[in-house]
PDB file of C-alpha atoms in Angstrom:
ATOM      1  CA  MET A   1     -66.523 101.480  32.315  1.00  0.00           C
ATOM      2  CA  THR A   2     -65.725 104.200  30.017  1.00  0.00           C
ATOM      3  CA  ASP A   3     -63.831 106.552  32.749  1.00  0.00           C
ATOM      4  CA  LEU A   4     -60.938 103.375  33.371  1.00  0.00           C
ATOM      5  CA  ARG A   5     -60.787 103.233  30.403  1.00  0.00           C
ATOM      6  CA  PHE A   6     -59.586 106.080  30.649  1.00  0.00           C
ATOM      7  CA  ARG A   7     -57.141 106.260  33.461  1.00  0.00           C
ATOM      8  CA  VAL A   8     -56.146 102.976  32.494  1.00  0.00           C
ATOM      9  CA  ASP A   9     -54.484 104.314  28.446  1.00  0.00           C
ATOM     10  CA  ARG A  10     -53.170 107.932  30.555  1.00  0.00           C
ATOM     11  CA  ALA A  11     -51.048 105.744  32.905  1.00  0.00           C
ATOM     12  CA  LEU A  12     -50.606 103.371  30.150  1.00  0.00           C
ATOM     13  CA  THR A  13     -49.258 106.612  28.046  1.00  0.00           C
ATOM     14  CA  GLU A  14     -46.988 108.146  30.910  1.00  0.00           C
ATOM     15  CA  PHE A  15     -45.417 105.242  31.236  1.00  0.00           C
ATOM     16  CA  VAL A  16     -44.604 104.651  27.958  1.00  0.00           C
ATOM     17  CA  GLU A  17     -43.108 107.912  27.485  1.00  0.00           C
ATOM     18  CA  THR A  18     -41.061 107.954  30.248  1.00  0.00           C
ATOM     19  CA  GLU A  19     -39.554 104.705  29.062  1.00  0.00           C
ATOM     20  CA  LEU A  20     -39.822 105.069  25.569  1.00  0.00           C
ATOM     21  CA  GLY A  21     -37.589 108.171  26.666  1.00  0.00           C
ATOM     22  CA  GLU A  22     -35.496 106.617  27.756  1.00  0.00           C
ATOM     23  CA  LEU A  23     -34.615 104.069  25.257  1.00  0.00           C
ATOM     24  CA  LEU A  24     -34.306 106.536  22.732  1.00  0.00           C
ATOM     25  CA  ALA A  25     -31.349 108.465  25.072  1.00  0.00           C
ATOM     26  CA  LEU A  26     -29.485 105.353  24.552  1.00  0.00           C
ATOM     27  CA  ASP A  27     -29.315 105.536  20.839  1.00  0.00           C
ATOM     28  CA  GLY A  28     -31.858 107.619  17.954  1.00  0.00           C
ATOM     29  CA  GLY A  29     -31.588 104.306  15.887  1.00  0.00           C
ATOM     30  CA  LEU A  30     -34.244 102.637  18.108  1.00  0.00           C
ATOM     31  CA  THR A  31     -36.600 104.664  16.877  1.00  0.00           C
ATOM     32  CA  PRO A  32     -38.580 102.082  14.395  1.00  0.00           C
ATOM     33  CA  VAL A  33     -38.425 100.083  17.895  1.00  0.00           C
ATOM     34  CA  ALA A  34     -39.632 103.319  19.959  1.00  0.00           C
ATOM     35  CA  GLU A  35     -42.916 102.946  17.288  1.00  0.00           C
ATOM     36  CA  GLN A  36     -44.427  99.671  17.021  1.00  0.00           C
ATOM     37  CA  MET A  37     -44.010  99.778  21.112  1.00  0.00           C
ATOM     38  CA  ARG A  38     -46.664 102.385  20.446  1.00  0.00           C
ATOM     39  CA  VAL A  39     -48.512 100.884  17.893  1.00  0.00           C
ATOM     40  CA  SER A  40     -48.646  97.036  20.979  1.00  0.00           C
ATOM     41  CA  ILE A  41     -49.779  99.618  23.407  1.00  0.00           C
ATOM     42  CA  ALA A  42     -52.471 101.788  21.630  1.00  0.00           C
ATOM     43  CA  GLY A  43     -56.131 100.037  21.096  1.00  0.00           C
ATOM     44  CA  GLY A  44     -57.868  97.488  22.753  1.00  0.00           C
ATOM     45  CA  LYS A  45     -60.400  97.571  25.264  1.00  0.00           C
ATOM     46  CA  ARG A  46     -58.866  97.482  28.877  1.00  0.00           C
ATOM     47  CA  ILE A  47     -60.676  94.295  30.111  1.00  0.00           C
ATOM     48  CA  ARG A  48     -57.844  92.410  31.880  1.00  0.00           C
ATOM     49  CA  PRO A  49     -57.024  96.008  33.430  1.00  0.00           C
ATOM     50  CA  ALA A  50     -60.754  95.936  34.747  1.00  0.00           C
ATOM     51  CA  PHE A  51     -61.044  92.489  35.878  1.00  0.00           C
ATOM     52  CA  CYS A  52     -57.772  93.663  38.381  1.00  0.00           C
ATOM     53  CA  TYR A  53     -59.229  96.923  39.659  1.00  0.00           C
ATOM     54  CA  TRP A  54     -62.611  95.122  40.338  1.00  0.00           C
ATOM     55  CA  GLY A  55     -61.069  92.204  41.796  1.00  0.00           C
ATOM     56  CA  TRP A  56     -59.585  95.386  44.282  1.00  0.00           C
ATOM     57  CA  ARG A  57     -62.515  97.184  44.395  1.00  0.00           C
ATOM     58  CA  ALA A  58     -64.342  93.621  45.267  1.00  0.00           C
ATOM     59  CA  SER A  59     -61.843  93.532  48.517  1.00  0.00           C
ATOM     60  CA  GLY A  60     -63.616  96.369  49.903  1.00  0.00           C
ATOM     61  CA  GLN A  61     -60.422  98.932  48.600  1.00  0.00           C
ATOM     62  CA  PRO A  62     -61.463 102.066  47.332  1.00  0.00           C
ATOM     63  CA  ASP A  63     -60.202 103.404  44.526  1.00  0.00           C
ATOM     64  CA  THR A  64     -57.026 104.502  44.083  1.00  0.00           C
ATOM     65  CA  ASP A  65     -54.852 106.056  40.391  1.00  0.00           C
ATOM     66  CA  ALA A  66     -52.031 104.306  42.402  1.00  0.00           C
ATOM     67  CA  MET A  67     -54.397 100.538  42.082  1.00  0.00           C
ATOM     68  CA  VAL A  68     -55.252 102.005  38.088  1.00  0.00           C
ATOM     69  CA  ARG A  69     -51.344 102.268  37.396  1.00  0.00           C
ATOM     70  CA  ALA A  70     -50.742  98.285  38.796  1.00  0.00           C
ATOM     71  CA  ALA A  71     -53.895  97.194  36.830  1.00  0.00           C
ATOM     72  CA  ALA A  72     -52.481  99.067  33.949  1.00  0.00           C
ATOM     73  CA  ALA A  73     -50.218  96.403  33.365  1.00  0.00           C
ATOM     74  CA  LEU A  74     -51.396  94.315  33.070  1.00  0.00           C
ATOM     75  CA  GLU A  75     -52.868  95.042  29.898  1.00  0.00           C
ATOM     76  CA  LEU A  76     -48.298  94.936  29.076  1.00  0.00           C
ATOM     77  CA  VAL A  77     -49.017  91.258  29.672  1.00  0.00           C
ATOM     78  CA  HIS A  78     -51.390  91.424  26.825  1.00  0.00           C
ATOM     79  CA  ALA A  79     -49.303  93.558  24.532  1.00  0.00           C
ATOM     80  CA  ALA A  80     -46.561  91.337  24.963  1.00  0.00           C
ATOM     81  CA  ALA A  81     -48.196  88.261  24.745  1.00  0.00           C
ATOM     82  CA  ILE A  82     -50.405  88.972  21.710  1.00  0.00           C
ATOM     83  CA  VAL A  83     -46.655  90.060  20.170  1.00  0.00           C
ATOM     84  CA  HIS A  84     -45.165  86.705  20.326  1.00  0.00           C
ATOM     85  CA  ASP A  85     -48.676  84.948  19.460  1.00  0.00           C
ATOM     86  CA  ASP A  86     -48.194  86.529  15.645  1.00  0.00           C
ATOM     87  CA  ILE A  87     -44.786  85.299  15.184  1.00  0.00           C
ATOM     88  CA  ILE A  88     -46.139  82.251  16.520  1.00  0.00           C
ATOM     89  CA  ASP A  89     -49.456  82.448  13.859  1.00  0.00           C
ATOM     90  CA  ARG A  90     -47.280  84.100  11.709  1.00  0.00           C
ATOM     91  CA  SER A  91     -50.466  86.818  11.506  1.00  0.00           C
ATOM     92  CA  PRO A  92     -50.156  89.933   9.087  1.00  0.00           C
ATOM     93  CA  LEU A  93     -52.534  91.881  11.332  1.00  0.00           C
ATOM     94  CA  ARG A  94     -53.646  92.734  14.822  1.00  0.00           C
ATOM     95  CA  ARG A  95     -56.016  95.236  15.582  1.00  0.00           C
ATOM     96  CA  GLY A  96     -55.967  96.105  11.784  1.00  0.00           C
ATOM     97  CA  ARG A  97     -52.345  97.209  11.763  1.00  0.00           C
ATOM     98  CA  VAL A  98     -49.743  95.345  10.497  1.00  0.00           C
ATOM     99  CA  THR A  99     -48.317  92.656  13.134  1.00  0.00           C
ATOM    100  CA  ALA A 100     -44.283  93.710  14.716  1.00  0.00           C
ATOM    101  CA  HIS A 101     -42.454  90.661  12.899  1.00  0.00           C
ATOM    102  CA  GLU A 102     -44.693  92.592   9.572  1.00  0.00           C
ATOM    103  CA  ARG A 103     -42.541  95.709  10.503  1.00  0.00           C
ATOM    104  CA  LEU A 104     -39.530  95.254  12.313  1.00  0.00           C
ATOM    105  CA  GLY A 105     -38.712  91.265  11.522  1.00  0.00           C
ATOM    106  CA  ASP A 106     -38.917  88.004  13.790  1.00  0.00           C
ATOM    107  CA  GLY A 107     -36.023  89.358  16.040  1.00  0.00           C
ATOM    108  CA  LEU A 108     -36.586  92.403  16.774  1.00  0.00           C
ATOM    109  CA  ALA A 109     -40.889  91.984  17.514  1.00  0.00           C
ATOM    110  CA  ILE A 110     -39.730  89.136  19.957  1.00  0.00           C
ATOM    111  CA  MET A 111     -37.347  91.804  21.331  1.00  0.00           C
ATOM    112  CA  ILE A 112     -40.259  94.065  21.697  1.00  0.00           C
ATOM    113  CA  GLY A 113     -42.796  91.181  22.941  1.00  0.00           C
ATOM    114  CA  ASP A 114     -39.266  90.175  26.371  1.00  0.00           C
ATOM    115  CA  LEU A 115     -39.654  94.750  26.557  1.00  0.00           C
ATOM    116  CA  LEU A 116     -43.328  94.578  26.987  1.00  0.00           C
ATOM    117  CA  MET A 117     -43.623  91.899  29.310  1.00  0.00           C
ATOM    118  CA  ALA A 118     -40.302  93.379  31.668  1.00  0.00           C
ATOM    119  CA  TRP A 119     -42.181  96.449  31.451  1.00  0.00           C
ATOM    120  CA  ALA A 120     -45.206  94.623  32.952  1.00  0.00           C
ATOM    121  CA  GLY A 121     -43.763  93.643  36.372  1.00  0.00           C
ATOM    122  CA  GLN A 122     -41.698  97.749  36.363  1.00  0.00           C
ATOM    123  CA  LEU A 123     -44.920  99.047  36.130  1.00  0.00           C
ATOM    124  CA  PHE A 124     -46.584  96.463  38.544  1.00  0.00           C
ATOM    125  CA  HIS A 125     -44.054  96.972  41.063  1.00  0.00           C
ATOM    126  CA  ALA A 126     -43.763 101.029  40.667  1.00  0.00           C
ATOM    127  CA  SER A 127     -47.681 101.747  40.898  1.00  0.00           C
ATOM    128  CA  GLY A 128     -47.384 103.614  44.440  1.00  0.00           C
ATOM    129  CA  LEU A 129     -49.390 100.836  46.349  1.00  0.00           C
ATOM    130  CA  PRO A 130     -47.470  99.560  49.395  1.00  0.00           C
ATOM    131  CA  ARG A 131     -44.877  97.036  49.406  1.00  0.00           C
ATOM    132  CA  THR A 132     -46.377  94.723  52.143  1.00  0.00           C
ATOM    133  CA  PHE A 133     -50.020  94.923  48.805  1.00  0.00           C
ATOM    134  CA  LEU A 134     -48.064  94.155  46.577  1.00  0.00           C
ATOM    135  CA  ALA A 135     -45.779  91.187  48.329  1.00  0.00           C
ATOM    136  CA  ARG A 136     -48.806  89.518  48.611  1.00  0.00           C
ATOM    137  CA  ALA A 137     -49.411  90.158  45.042  1.00  0.00           C
ATOM    138  CA  LEU A 138     -46.293  88.519  43.070  1.00  0.00           C
ATOM    139  CA  PRO A 139     -47.002  84.683  44.302  1.00  0.00           C
ATOM    140  CA  VAL A 140     -50.284  84.461  41.721  1.00  0.00           C
ATOM    141  CA  TRP A 141     -48.358  86.890  39.349  1.00  0.00           C
ATOM    142  CA  ALA A 142     -45.929  84.101  38.785  1.00  0.00           C
ATOM    143  CA  THR A 143     -48.913  81.901  37.842  1.00  0.00           C
ATOM    144  CA  MET A 144     -50.201  83.306  36.012  1.00  0.00           C
ATOM    145  CA  GLY A 145     -46.980  83.828  33.720  1.00  0.00           C
ATOM    146  CA  ARG A 146     -46.829  80.139  34.368  1.00  0.00           C
ATOM    147  CA  GLU A 147     -49.837  79.576  32.788  1.00  0.00           C
ATOM    148  CA  LEU A 148     -50.147  81.314  30.014  1.00  0.00           C
ATOM    149  CA  VAL A 149     -46.802  80.181  28.702  1.00  0.00           C
ATOM    150  CA  ALA A 150     -47.729  76.834  29.487  1.00  0.00           C
ATOM    151  CA  GLY A 151     -51.031  77.817  27.433  1.00  0.00           C
ATOM    152  CA  GLU A 152     -49.340  79.215  24.634  1.00  0.00           C
ATOM    153  CA  CYS A 153     -46.957  75.853  24.714  1.00  0.00           C
ATOM    154  CA  LEU A 154     -49.339  72.757  25.338  1.00  0.00           C
ATOM    155  CA  GLU A 155     -50.620  75.048  22.007  1.00  0.00           C
ATOM    156  CA  ILE A 156     -47.792  74.630  19.824  1.00  0.00           C
ATOM    157  CA  LEU A 157     -47.519  71.092  20.638  1.00  0.00           C
ATOM    158  CA  ARG A 158     -50.811  69.504  19.833  1.00  0.00           C
ATOM    159  CA  THR A 159     -51.565  71.812  16.643  1.00  0.00           C
ATOM    160  CA  GLY A 160     -52.199  69.363  13.997  1.00  0.00           C
ATOM    161  CA  GLY A 161     -53.008  66.912  15.948  1.00  0.00           C
ATOM    162  CA  ALA A 162     -56.065  65.072  16.756  1.00  0.00           C
ATOM    163  CA  PRO A 163     -58.843  66.930  17.997  1.00  0.00           C
ATOM    164  CA  ASP A 164     -59.442  66.822  21.454  1.00  0.00           C
ATOM    165  CA  LEU A 165     -61.988  68.519  23.341  1.00  0.00           C
ATOM    166  CA  ALA A 166     -60.669  67.943  26.871  1.00  0.00           C
ATOM    167  CA  ARG A 167     -57.327  69.026  26.071  1.00  0.00           C
ATOM    168  CA  SER A 168     -58.965  72.278  23.596  1.00  0.00           C
ATOM    169  CA  LEU A 169     -60.339  73.762  26.793  1.00  0.00           C
ATOM    170  CA  ALA A 170     -57.412  73.208  28.614  1.00  0.00           C
ATOM    171  CA  ILE A 171     -55.707  74.952  26.738  1.00  0.00           C
ATOM    172  CA  VAL A 172     -58.458  77.747  26.670  1.00  0.00           C
ATOM    173  CA  ARG A 173     -58.155  77.503  29.950  1.00  0.00           C
ATOM    174  CA  PHE A 174     -54.299  78.377  30.572  1.00  0.00           C
ATOM    175  CA  LYS A 175     -53.342  80.112  27.008  1.00  0.00           C
ATOM    176  CA  THR A 176     -56.366  82.852  27.300  1.00  0.00           C
ATOM    177  CA  GLY A 177     -58.343  82.518  30.683  1.00  0.00           C
ATOM    178  CA  SER A 178     -56.071  82.713  33.165  1.00  0.00           C
ATOM    179  CA  TYR A 179     -54.499  85.680  32.361  1.00  0.00           C
ATOM    180  CA  THR A 180     -57.739  86.900  30.988  1.00  0.00           C
ATOM    181  CA  VAL A 181     -60.358  86.867  33.450  1.00  0.00           C
ATOM    182  CA  GLU A 182     -58.987  84.735  36.606  1.00  0.00           C
ATOM    183  CA  ARG A 183     -55.821  85.696  37.677  1.00  0.00           C
ATOM    184  CA  PRO A 184     -56.051  89.247  37.275  1.00  0.00           C
ATOM    185  CA  LEU A 185     -58.883  89.079  38.885  1.00  0.00           C
ATOM    186  CA  GLN A 186     -57.252  87.270  41.462  1.00  0.00           C
ATOM    187  CA  ILE A 187     -53.859  89.817  42.301  1.00  0.00           C
ATOM    188  CA  GLY A 188     -56.736  92.704  42.156  1.00  0.00           C
ATOM    189  CA  ALA A 189     -58.369  90.456  45.093  1.00  0.00           C
ATOM    190  CA  VAL A 190     -54.968  89.981  46.794  1.00  0.00           C
ATOM    191  CA  LEU A 191     -53.748  93.292  46.510  1.00  0.00           C
ATOM    192  CA  GLY A 192     -56.829  93.873  48.296  1.00  0.00           C
ATOM    193  CA  GLY A 193     -56.799  91.480  50.790  1.00  0.00           C
ATOM    194  CA  ALA A 194     -59.501  89.487  50.379  1.00  0.00           C
ATOM    195  CA  ASP A 195     -61.144  87.565  52.465  1.00  0.00           C
ATOM    196  CA  PRO A 196     -60.679  83.813  51.549  1.00  0.00           C
ATOM    197  CA  ALA A 197     -65.203  83.775  50.967  1.00  0.00           C
ATOM    198  CA  THR A 198     -64.425  86.782  48.324  1.00  0.00           C
ATOM    199  CA  LEU A 199     -62.020  85.421  46.696  1.00  0.00           C
ATOM    200  CA  ARG A 200     -63.876  82.066  46.918  1.00  0.00           C
ATOM    201  CA  ALA A 201     -67.146  83.852  44.893  1.00  0.00           C
ATOM    202  CA  LEU A 202     -64.901  85.285  41.791  1.00  0.00           C
ATOM    203  CA  ALA A 203     -63.062  81.970  41.542  1.00  0.00           C
ATOM    204  CA  ALA A 204     -66.235  80.971  40.938  1.00  0.00           C
ATOM    205  CA  TYR A 205     -66.852  84.002  38.740  1.00  0.00           C
ATOM    206  CA  ALA A 206     -64.147  84.188  36.988  1.00  0.00           C
ATOM    207  CA  ARG A 207     -62.958  80.184  35.836  1.00  0.00           C
ATOM    208  CA  PRO A 208     -66.312  79.306  33.432  1.00  0.00           C
ATOM    209  CA  LEU A 209     -65.810  82.818  32.025  1.00  0.00           C
ATOM    210  CA  GLY A 210     -62.060  82.608  30.778  1.00  0.00           C
ATOM    211  CA  GLU A 211     -63.316  79.805  29.234  1.00  0.00           C
ATOM    212  CA  ALA A 212     -66.679  81.587  27.675  1.00  0.00           C
ATOM    213  CA  PHE A 213     -63.750  84.382  26.272  1.00  0.00           C
ATOM    214  CA  GLN A 214     -61.859  82.425  24.613  1.00  0.00           C
ATOM    215  CA  LEU A 215     -64.190  79.999  23.379  1.00  0.00           C
ATOM    216  CA  ARG A 216     -65.748  83.544  21.861  1.00  0.00           C
ATOM    217  CA  ASP A 217     -62.553  84.119  20.471  1.00  0.00           C
ATOM    218  CA  ASP A 218     -62.295  81.472  18.466  1.00  0.00           C
ATOM    219  CA  LEU A 219     -65.068  81.652  16.698  1.00  0.00           C
ATOM    220  CA  TRP A 220     -64.490  85.450  15.949  1.00  0.00           C
ATOM    221  CA  GLY A 221     -60.882  84.034  14.539  1.00  0.00           C
ATOM    222  CA  VAL A 222     -63.202  81.751  11.913  1.00  0.00           C
ATOM    223  CA  PHE A 223     -66.250  83.823  11.747  1.00  0.00           C
ATOM    224  CA  GLY A 224     -65.459  87.435  12.933  1.00  0.00           C
ATOM    225  CA  ASP A 225     -65.654  90.402  10.119  1.00  0.00           C
ATOM    226  CA  PRO A 226     -61.896  90.894  10.360  1.00  0.00           C
ATOM    227  CA  ALA A 227     -63.230  94.523   9.704  1.00  0.00           C
ATOM    228  CA  ARG A 228     -63.840  94.525  12.918  1.00  0.00           C
ATOM    229  CA  THR A 229     -61.712  91.953  14.957  1.00  0.00           C
ATOM    230  CA  GLY A 230     -58.838  94.177  13.543  1.00  0.00           C
ATOM    231  CA  LYS A 231     -57.246  90.314  12.028  1.00  0.00           C
ATOM    232  CA  SER A 232     -57.641  87.491   9.265  1.00  0.00           C
ATOM    233  CA  ALA A 233     -60.049  85.058   9.073  1.00  0.00           C
ATOM    234  CA  LEU A 234     -57.539  82.258   8.434  1.00  0.00           C
ATOM    235  CA  ASP A 235     -55.525  82.334  10.705  1.00  0.00           C
ATOM    236  CA  ASP A 236     -56.816  79.923  12.850  1.00  0.00           C
ATOM    237  CA  LEU A 237     -57.461  77.385   9.879  1.00  0.00           C
ATOM    238  CA  THR A 238     -54.700  77.915   8.253  1.00  0.00           C
ATOM    239  CA  GLY A 239     -53.180  77.377  11.809  1.00  0.00           C
ATOM    240  CA  ARG A 240     -55.099  74.616  12.331  1.00  0.00           C
ATOM    241  CA  LYS A 241     -55.121  75.352  15.974  1.00  0.00           C
ATOM    242  CA  PRO A 242     -56.491  72.731  18.249  1.00  0.00           C
ATOM    243  CA  THR A 243     -59.756  75.062  19.236  1.00  0.00           C
ATOM    244  CA  ALA A 244     -63.043  73.480  21.109  1.00  0.00           C
ATOM    245  CA  LEU A 245     -64.749  74.264  17.404  1.00  0.00           C
ATOM    246  CA  LEU A 246     -62.416  72.402  15.330  1.00  0.00           C
ATOM    247  CA  ALA A 247     -62.733  69.927  17.423  1.00  0.00           C
ATOM    248  CA  LEU A 248     -66.344  69.710  18.002  1.00  0.00           C
ATOM    249  CA  THR A 249     -67.317  70.059  14.232  1.00  0.00           C
ATOM    250  CA  LEU A 250     -64.530  67.107  13.296  1.00  0.00           C
ATOM    251  CA  ALA A 251     -66.543  65.612  15.991  1.00  0.00           C
ATOM    252  CA  ARG A 252     -70.231  66.069  14.583  1.00  0.00           C
ATOM    253  CA  ALA A 253     -69.514  66.175  11.046  1.00  0.00           C
ATOM    254  CA  THR A 254     -70.940  63.413   8.697  1.00  0.00           C
ATOM    255  CA  GLY A 255     -68.079  61.027   6.895  1.00  0.00           C
ATOM    256  CA  PRO A 256     -67.737  62.744   3.411  1.00  0.00           C
ATOM    257  CA  ASP A 257     -67.840  66.924   5.643  1.00  0.00           C
ATOM    258  CA  ARG A 258     -64.714  65.339   8.034  1.00  0.00           C
ATOM    259  CA  ARG A 259     -62.736  64.191   4.975  1.00  0.00           C
ATOM    260  CA  ARG A 260     -63.326  67.053   3.267  1.00  0.00           C
ATOM    261  CA  LEU A 261     -62.869  69.531   5.776  1.00  0.00           C
ATOM    262  CA  GLY A 262     -58.873  67.378   6.704  1.00  0.00           C
ATOM    263  CA  ASP A 263     -58.243  67.763   3.322  1.00  0.00           C
ATOM    264  CA  LEU A 264     -59.499  71.748   3.581  1.00  0.00           C
ATOM    265  CA  ILE A 265     -56.696  71.844   6.835  1.00  0.00           C
ATOM    266  CA  ASP A 266     -53.958  69.825   6.218  1.00  0.00           C
ATOM    267  CA  GLY A 267     -52.292  72.734   4.492  1.00  0.00           C
ATOM    268  CA  PRO A 268     -52.637  76.492   3.908  1.00  0.00           C
ATOM    269  CA  VAL A 269     -56.304  78.294   4.033  1.00  0.00           C
ATOM    270  CA  THR A 270     -57.411  79.876   0.927  1.00  0.00           C
ATOM    271  CA  PRO A 271     -59.938  82.537   1.280  1.00  0.00           C
ATOM    272  CA  SER A 272     -62.704  80.502  -0.693  1.00  0.00           C
ATOM    273  CA  ASP A 273     -61.068  77.603   1.440  1.00  0.00           C
ATOM    274  CA  ALA A 274     -61.948  79.023   4.620  1.00  0.00           C
ATOM    275  CA  ALA A 275     -65.757  80.135   3.411  1.00  0.00           C
ATOM    276  CA  GLU A 276     -66.088  75.806   2.350  1.00  0.00           C
ATOM    277  CA  ILE A 277     -64.817  75.190   5.785  1.00  0.00           C
ATOM    278  CA  ARG A 278     -67.195  77.935   7.511  1.00  0.00           C
ATOM    279  CA  ASP A 279     -70.128  75.979   5.573  1.00  0.00           C
ATOM    280  CA  ILE A 280     -69.353  72.362   7.007  1.00  0.00           C
ATOM    281  CA  MET A 281     -68.718  74.072  10.514  1.00  0.00           C
ATOM    282  CA  ARG A 282     -71.994  75.451  10.556  1.00  0.00           C
ATOM    283  CA  ARG A 283     -73.646  72.040   8.577  1.00  0.00           C
ATOM    284  CA  SER A 284     -71.693  69.896  11.301  1.00  0.00           C
ATOM    285  CA  GLY A 285     -73.640  72.112  14.460  1.00  0.00           C
ATOM    286  CA  ALA A 286     -70.576  73.450  15.943  1.00  0.00           C
ATOM    287  CA  PRO A 287     -70.381  77.122  15.882  1.00  0.00           C
ATOM    288  CA  ALA A 288     -73.945  76.258  17.681  1.00  0.00           C
ATOM    289  CA  GLU A 289     -72.557  74.452  19.989  1.00  0.00           C
ATOM    290  CA  VAL A 290     -69.861  76.046  20.720  1.00  0.00           C
ATOM    291  CA  ARG A 291     -71.978  79.395  21.373  1.00  0.00           C
ATOM    292  CA  GLN A 292     -74.599  77.063  24.064  1.00  0.00           C
ATOM    293  CA  MET A 293     -70.676  76.225  25.644  1.00  0.00           C
ATOM    294  CA  ILE A 294     -70.147  80.406  25.733  1.00  0.00           C
ATOM    295  CA  ASP A 295     -73.778  81.528  27.553  1.00  0.00           C
ATOM    296  CA  ASP A 296     -74.040  78.540  30.077  1.00  0.00           C
ATOM    297  CA  ARG A 297     -70.527  79.679  31.378  1.00  0.00           C
ATOM    298  CA  ALA A 298     -71.460  82.909  31.047  1.00  0.00           C
ATOM    299  CA  GLU A 299     -75.084  81.782  33.143  1.00  0.00           C
ATOM    300  CA  THR A 300     -72.258  79.810  35.879  1.00  0.00           C
ATOM    301  CA  ALA A 301     -70.129  83.770  35.930  1.00  0.00           C
ATOM    302  CA  ARG A 302     -73.442  85.291  36.538  1.00  0.00           C
ATOM    303  CA  ALA A 303     -74.454  83.016  39.409  1.00  0.00           C
ATOM    304  CA  ALA A 304     -71.501  82.806  40.969  1.00  0.00           C
ATOM    305  CA  LEU A 305     -71.867  86.551  41.373  1.00  0.00           C
ATOM    306  CA  ARG A 306     -75.816  86.628  42.225  1.00  0.00           C
ATOM    307  CA  GLY A 307     -74.474  84.362  45.661  1.00  0.00           C
ATOM    308  CA  SER A 308     -71.544  85.998  46.515  1.00  0.00           C
ATOM    309  CA  ARG A 309     -71.954  88.573  49.199  1.00  0.00           C
ATOM    310  CA  LEU A 310     -70.257  91.872  46.867  1.00  0.00           C
ATOM    311  CA  ALA A 311     -70.142  95.000  47.758  1.00  0.00           C
ATOM    312  CA  PRO A 312     -72.976  95.810  45.369  1.00  0.00           C
ATOM    313  CA  GLU A 313     -70.781  98.677  42.609  1.00  0.00           C
ATOM    314  CA  ALA A 314     -68.184  95.990  42.597  1.00  0.00           C
ATOM    315  CA  ALA A 315     -70.808  93.018  41.811  1.00  0.00           C
ATOM    316  CA  THR A 316     -72.717  95.582  39.012  1.00  0.00           C
ATOM    317  CA  ALA A 317     -68.770  95.920  37.043  1.00  0.00           C
ATOM    318  CA  LEU A 318     -68.281  92.290  37.132  1.00  0.00           C
ATOM    319  CA  THR A 319     -72.000  91.818  35.788  1.00  0.00           C
ATOM    320  CA  ARG A 320     -71.622  94.525  32.634  1.00  0.00           C
ATOM    321  CA  LEU A 321     -67.782  92.881  32.322  1.00  0.00           C
ATOM    322  CA  ILE A 322     -69.442  89.396  31.964  1.00  0.00           C
ATOM    323  CA  CYS A 323     -71.512  90.848  28.636  1.00  0.00           C
ATOM    324  CA  GLU A 324     -68.351  92.827  27.168  1.00  0.00           C
ATOM    325  CA  ALA A 325     -66.614  89.548  27.311  1.00  0.00           C
ATOM    326  CA  THR A 326     -68.822  87.065  25.752  1.00  0.00           C
ATOM    327  CA  ALA A 327     -71.032  88.986  23.549  1.00  0.00           C
ATOM    328  CA  ASP A 328     -71.002  89.082  19.860  1.00  0.00           C
ATOM    329  CA  GLU A 329     -69.725  91.192  18.214  1.00  0.00           C
TER     330      GLU A 329
END
């Protein structure tokens, strides 16, 4: 995994530096934008490229640098998504760094996110894979983009509304599960010409794991240490995001706790408010229930691998990715 991450980083750096050279050749005044573009792709576990790459290997294809470049394009999708997400959430930090909109303002941040998304498609098509391979993956790529936007829109539409666990899980699947696990894995497998049985096995693995990944992220958003998560622990609470954690807390909390929680999240949340909210959540049992949901989905993903006929190397790598996607901090 470490070697793959290094290769993805190298592919991204080579592509982005070439593109930034072309951008700066237009006008040197774009230097702040170029600097922020570099920040936007820096860091991260490169988990989406890993799923894409191992989907390719699960289809029976060999290791190639062209596939690593194609997989690296998924990281640019992620970088674009988080730039836009940070604007929507008014997040001041990402990976311990000042976010694009905080540094350059909303207008330039939107443009940076748009360019990152355009670069994703460009890198994918310029990866060096045969055009016939790329063509068969285009419908899945389009589906991934549609689901990502749908999930973000649904979260915005339902933020501040009545908490609903089923709706929260739908947002989880579209907004994060799809473009983090399911579609990257499917794109890699379709690029490699995977047979229907392989595609079914990978889908049975990816869908629950994608949900587990976002559920873990929701826990981290409230209970994580900002020094380790790289973002504020107040964002999800202040935004009153329609997470499964919040829905379960409001469903399980006692009457007084439920009323108090409603008062606390009805406006900006201070650090002392957040501490009280965490206490209410713990008393309700919601964090433990979400953790169990994560564990159950991780086990479903493992069972899908055990019941598959994937190549041992791919199955081993995908098993390791379950741990990476669901582990506590």
